[in-house]
Amino acid sequence: MAADEVYSPTTVPNPNAGCFLVPSQYLDKVRFVVKVLEVLLSLVAFILEEIVSVCINCTALEFFEFVSCTSFLFTLLLLILLSTTLHLKVGITCWASLDFVYTMLIAVFFLIASIVFAAMNGGTSLETVAVVFGFLATLAFMGDLFLFWKTYGLPFAKGEKKQPTNCTQPAEADQEGATETAKLRDAATAE
């Protein structure tokens, strides 16, 4: 009975206690779905490419493999970081710029890899389907760039649209930490 009096009035559910944060400052629901689609299309393109047993021009196949695998792994990592509280623990302050530049680079590399692999493959149906998934993944990355631009504007242009982060000023706690670090460094140098 005494425990009920102590814990009952002060214990309230916290709706923000979960680690899954969609929508969040960096990722809304639509872009979350697009990022999941990017991960899945990259994975399917990678798996299909891995199943190819004989290649005529292995360089094109290997470049497509590298791009699709890199795209899958790093987009999955970015998705996990931006849709959970883990991005708060990493120490990166300009997530918007990182997301935009990464997505743009992967879109360009996936487009190049898909074009090269389409032009220099053995013509098997498996290679053709892998190329199709490469182009679909490219479209997903380009769509993500368009949605980012439409929602936030370019992350490097000042004052255009609402920015998820400014990337130029560290948080107040970071400034205090930097000041304290400088004091400790000066004290250590003086000794």
PDB file of N, CA and C in Angstrom, residues 28 30-32 34 140-153:
ATOM      1  N   ASP A  28      11.251  12.573 -42.233  1.00  0.00           N
ATOM      2  CA  ASP A  28       9.798  12.466 -42.104  1.00  0.00           C
ATOM      3  C   ASP A  28       9.343  11.094 -42.584  1.00  0.00           C
ATOM      4  N   VAL A  30       7.514  10.086 -45.161  1.00  0.00           N
ATOM      5  CA  VAL A  30       7.634   9.802 -46.598  1.00  0.00           C
ATOM      6  C   VAL A  30       9.085   9.481 -46.948  1.00  0.00           C
ATOM      7  N   ARG A  31      10.007  10.282 -46.472  1.00  0.00           N
ATOM      8  CA  ARG A  31      11.421  10.014 -46.761  1.00  0.00           C
ATOM      9  C   ARG A  31      11.900   8.742 -46.074  1.00  0.00           C
ATOM     10  N   PHE A  32      11.319   8.403 -44.925  1.00  0.00           N
ATOM     11  CA  PHE A  32      11.644   7.136 -44.270  1.00  0.00           C
ATOM     12  C   PHE A  32      11.273   5.965 -45.180  1.00  0.00           C
ATOM     13  N   VAL A  34      10.919   6.061 -48.416  1.00  0.00           N
ATOM     14  CA  VAL A  34      11.801   6.094 -49.586  1.00  0.00           C
ATOM     15  C   VAL A  34      13.169   5.507 -49.230  1.00  0.00           C
ATOM     16  N   ALA A 140      14.986   5.794 -56.968  1.00  0.00           N
ATOM     17  CA  ALA A 140      14.624   5.990 -55.562  1.00  0.00           C
ATOM     18  C   ALA A 140      15.536   7.027 -54.908  1.00  0.00           C
ATOM     19  N   PHE A 141      16.837   6.951 -55.180  1.00  0.00           N
ATOM     20  CA  PHE A 141      17.771   7.938 -54.614  1.00  0.00           C
ATOM     21  C   PHE A 141      17.490   9.336 -55.173  1.00  0.00           C
ATOM     22  N   MET A 142      17.186   9.433 -56.463  1.00  0.00           N
ATOM     23  CA  MET A 142      16.859  10.735 -57.054  1.00  0.00           C
ATOM     24  C   MET A 142      15.550  11.276 -56.480  1.00  0.00           C
ATOM     25  N   GLY A 143      14.580  10.395 -56.264  1.00  0.00           N
ATOM     26  CA  GLY A 143      13.327  10.807 -55.637  1.00  0.00           C
ATOM     27  C   GLY A 143      13.554  11.306 -54.224  1.00  0.00           C
ATOM     28  N   ASP A 144      14.448  10.653 -53.503  1.00  0.00           N
ATOM     29  CA  ASP A 144      14.789  11.090 -52.151  1.00  0.00           C
ATOM     30  C   ASP A 144      15.421  12.476 -52.181  1.00  0.00           C
ATOM     31  N   LEU A 145      16.299  12.715 -53.148  1.00  0.00           N
ATOM     32  CA  LEU A 145      16.891  14.049 -53.293  1.00  0.00           C
ATOM     33  C   LEU A 145      15.820  15.102 -53.572  1.00  0.00           C
ATOM     34  N   PHE A 146      14.879  14.768 -54.444  1.00  0.00           N
ATOM     35  CA  PHE A 146      13.803  15.700 -54.764  1.00  0.00           C
ATOM     36  C   PHE A 146      12.957  15.993 -53.528  1.00  0.00           C
ATOM     37  N   LEU A 147      12.598  14.961 -52.781  1.00  0.00           N
ATOM     38  CA  LEU A 147      11.803  15.171 -51.564  1.00  0.00           C
ATOM     39  C   LEU A 147      12.571  15.996 -50.533  1.00  0.00           C
ATOM     40  N   PHE A 148      13.864  15.743 -50.402  1.00  0.00           N
ATOM     41  CA  PHE A 148      14.688  16.525 -49.479  1.00  0.00           C
ATOM     42  C   PHE A 148      14.677  17.996 -49.897  1.00  0.00           C
ATOM     43  N   TRP A 149      14.918  18.232 -51.186  1.00  0.00           N
ATOM     44  CA  TRP A 149      14.955  19.610 -51.697  1.00  0.00           C
ATOM     45  C   TRP A 149      13.605  20.292 -51.515  1.00  0.00           C
ATOM     46  N   LYS A 150      12.529  19.589 -51.796  1.00  0.00           N
ATOM     47  CA  LYS A 150      11.190  20.167 -51.685  1.00  0.00           C
ATOM     48  C   LYS A 150      10.836  20.488 -50.231  1.00  0.00           C
ATOM     49  N   THR A 151      11.270  19.648 -49.307  1.00  0.00           N
ATOM     50  CA  THR A 151      10.943  19.836 -47.893  1.00  0.00           C
ATOM     51  C   THR A 151      11.856  20.845 -47.216  1.00  0.00           C
ATOM     52  N   TYR A 152      13.169  20.707 -47.407  1.00  0.00           N
ATOM     53  CA  TYR A 152      14.135  21.510 -46.661  1.00  0.00           C
ATOM     54  C   TYR A 152      14.905  22.513 -47.507  1.00  0.00           C
ATOM     55  N   GLY A 153      14.860  22.393 -48.802  1.00  0.00           N
ATOM     56  CA  GLY A 153      15.719  23.211 -49.653  1.00  0.00           C
ATOM     57  C   GLY A 153      17.107  22.604 -49.683  1.00  0.00           C
TER      58      GLY A 153
END
